[in-house]
């Protein structure tokens, strides 16, 4: 949505017997979400989708313009992409329910502390131009939006700058639409 380009969204309910077959209809080799089809191209990895959109819609400015900020944005996005296994395991993404706060194991506490540190650092160093990690909405915000939903689902609150950023993400119109589609 950030690119401003029109697109058609296909909503596939997850965790159901028919999920794999429905996913295979769109990308037999990938069968994963998120998935972007653009013409005959199929991209099924969130970070690859962001990079692809950055390349074909440069006016959308998916990454920060400043090279130093852009490098950090890509770094924290890659870290989100490849890390935080304890958080992913203990706090699965679920837009439709509220669940009990999981036991704060050292690994989970460490993951949450690292996310909070990333958000606080990015906001303080690069966020002066707006409410997002790098001021304006970027690919890094797209990568961390699911974390905000996890915090809400499991009743985990951050402090200060990171808590305000959580609300910024959850209050975005696109996030509210995403939640409404999940509830429907």
C-alpha atoms as one frame of an Amber mdcrd trajectory, in Angstrom:
protein
   0.000   0.000   0.000   2.872   2.335   0.746   3.885   2.416  -2.929   0.517
   3.889  -3.890   0.214   1.336  -6.686  -2.974  -0.603  -7.202  -2.952  -4.280
  -6.395  -5.279  -7.181  -5.805  -5.087  -8.883  -2.450  -5.917 -12.533  -1.949
  -6.739 -13.456   1.627  -5.983 -17.054   2.501  -6.984 -18.274   5.964  -4.006
 -19.885   7.696  -3.793 -22.959   9.906  -6.603 -24.764   8.089  -6.593 -28.043
   6.155  -7.062 -26.178   2.852  -4.319 -23.587   3.468  -1.487 -25.400   1.666
  -3.609 -26.061  -1.412  -4.775 -22.443  -1.530  -1.200 -21.163  -1.262   0.006
 -23.569  -3.939  -2.570 -22.116  -6.342  -0.666 -18.810  -6.309   2.902 -20.080
  -6.148   3.339 -23.836  -6.378   7.072 -23.699  -5.673   6.839 -21.297  -2.729
   3.535 -21.924  -0.905   4.449 -19.285   1.689   3.164 -15.917   2.841   3.643
 -13.130   2.269   3.794 -13.588  -1.467   3.914 -10.999  -4.230   2.993 -11.775
  -7.815   3.926  -9.082 -10.295   3.322 -10.195 -13.836   5.114 -13.507 -14.171
   7.367 -12.784 -11.179   6.729 -14.481  -7.833   8.474 -13.206  -4.697   7.655
 -15.026  -1.440  10.001 -13.582   1.142   9.138 -10.415   3.071  12.578  -8.834
   2.813  12.870  -9.756  -0.874   9.419  -8.238  -1.481  10.500  -4.993   0.173
  13.705  -4.838  -1.885  11.812  -5.608  -5.085   9.243  -2.886  -4.436  12.045
  -0.446  -3.609  13.618  -1.147  -6.980  10.505  -0.939  -9.152   8.816   1.946
  -7.283  11.703   4.231  -6.291   9.387   7.213  -5.758   7.751   5.342  -2.864
  11.026   5.691  -0.947  10.698   2.397   0.835  14.158   2.823   2.339  15.475
   6.067   3.851  17.257   8.393   1.435  20.247   9.019   3.706  22.856   6.267
   3.113  23.681   5.873   6.823  20.015   5.621   7.797  19.333   3.288   4.870
  22.159   0.968   5.956  20.807   0.824   9.503  17.251   0.318   8.230  18.382
  -2.622   6.132  20.440  -4.008   9.024  17.609  -3.930  11.544  15.255  -5.374
   8.921  17.625  -8.251   8.220  17.979  -8.806  11.961  14.193  -9.000  12.281
  14.107 -11.386   9.362  16.662 -13.816  10.769  16.465 -13.475  14.543  14.140
 -13.411  17.550  13.380 -17.132  17.522  12.317 -17.184  21.184   9.800 -14.395
  20.564   8.480 -16.100  17.433   8.099 -19.398  19.302   6.485 -18.038  22.479
   4.438 -15.255  20.873   3.070 -16.422  17.541   1.325 -13.791  15.462  -2.436
 -13.836  15.888  -4.494 -10.765  15.030  -7.758 -12.308  16.199  -7.101 -13.225
  19.824  -5.684 -11.965  23.077  -3.531 -14.558  24.784  -1.849 -14.819  28.181
   1.588 -13.290  28.504   4.094 -16.120  28.085   6.684 -17.032  30.683   9.555
 -14.583  30.381  12.419 -16.979  29.819  15.899 -15.499  29.485  15.748 -16.034
  25.711  12.345 -14.368  25.330  13.314 -11.491  27.616  16.501 -11.067  25.593
  14.605 -10.956  22.301  12.116  -8.408  23.618  14.880  -6.270  25.111  16.731
  -6.305  21.789  13.624  -5.252  19.831  12.982  -2.444  22.306  16.624  -1.340
  22.019  16.436  -1.315  18.205  13.235   0.707  18.199  14.528   3.192  20.770
  17.881   3.629  19.034  16.405   4.078  15.555  13.790   6.543  16.770  16.384
   8.591  18.663  19.016   8.609  15.927  16.880   8.771  12.790  13.241   9.383
  13.736  13.133  13.175  14.002  11.163  13.540  10.753   8.093  11.597  11.892
   6.693   8.866  14.114   8.394   5.871  12.463  11.811   4.277  13.032  13.444
   6.478  10.402  10.994   9.374  10.563   8.915   8.422   7.529   7.452   4.963
   7.021  10.026   2.543   5.597  10.646  -1.110   4.916  11.969  -1.415   8.472
   8.550  -0.438   9.824   6.938  -3.082   7.612   9.315  -5.680   9.039   8.522
  -4.768  12.654   4.750  -4.320  12.293   4.100  -7.992  13.140   6.055  -7.531
  16.374   3.672  -4.761  17.427   0.750  -7.133  16.904   2.484  -9.784  19.012
   2.981  -7.300  21.835  -0.706  -6.464  21.743  -1.847 -10.092  21.500   0.212
 -11.146  24.527  -0.160  -8.003  26.630   3.519  -7.087  26.565   4.272  -3.383
  26.905   7.466  -1.569  26.100   8.483   1.706  27.707   9.025   5.214  26.393
   9.901   5.689  22.745   9.357   2.006  21.924   5.861   2.002  23.445   4.862
   5.087  21.461   6.215   3.441  18.313   4.145   0.308  19.018   1.012   2.467
  18.988   2.153   4.270  15.842   2.302   0.946  14.023  -0.971  -0.418  15.404
  -2.819   2.822  14.603  -1.786   2.926  10.920  -4.813   2.647   8.601  -3.179
  -0.282   6.761  -2.723  -2.119  10.066  -6.331  -1.529  11.053  -7.398  -2.874
   7.641  -5.147  -5.907   8.108  -6.715  -6.637  11.489 -10.255  -6.181  10.118
  -9.502  -8.626   7.288  -8.150 -11.170   9.769 -11.213 -10.829  11.979 -13.504
 -11.236   8.971
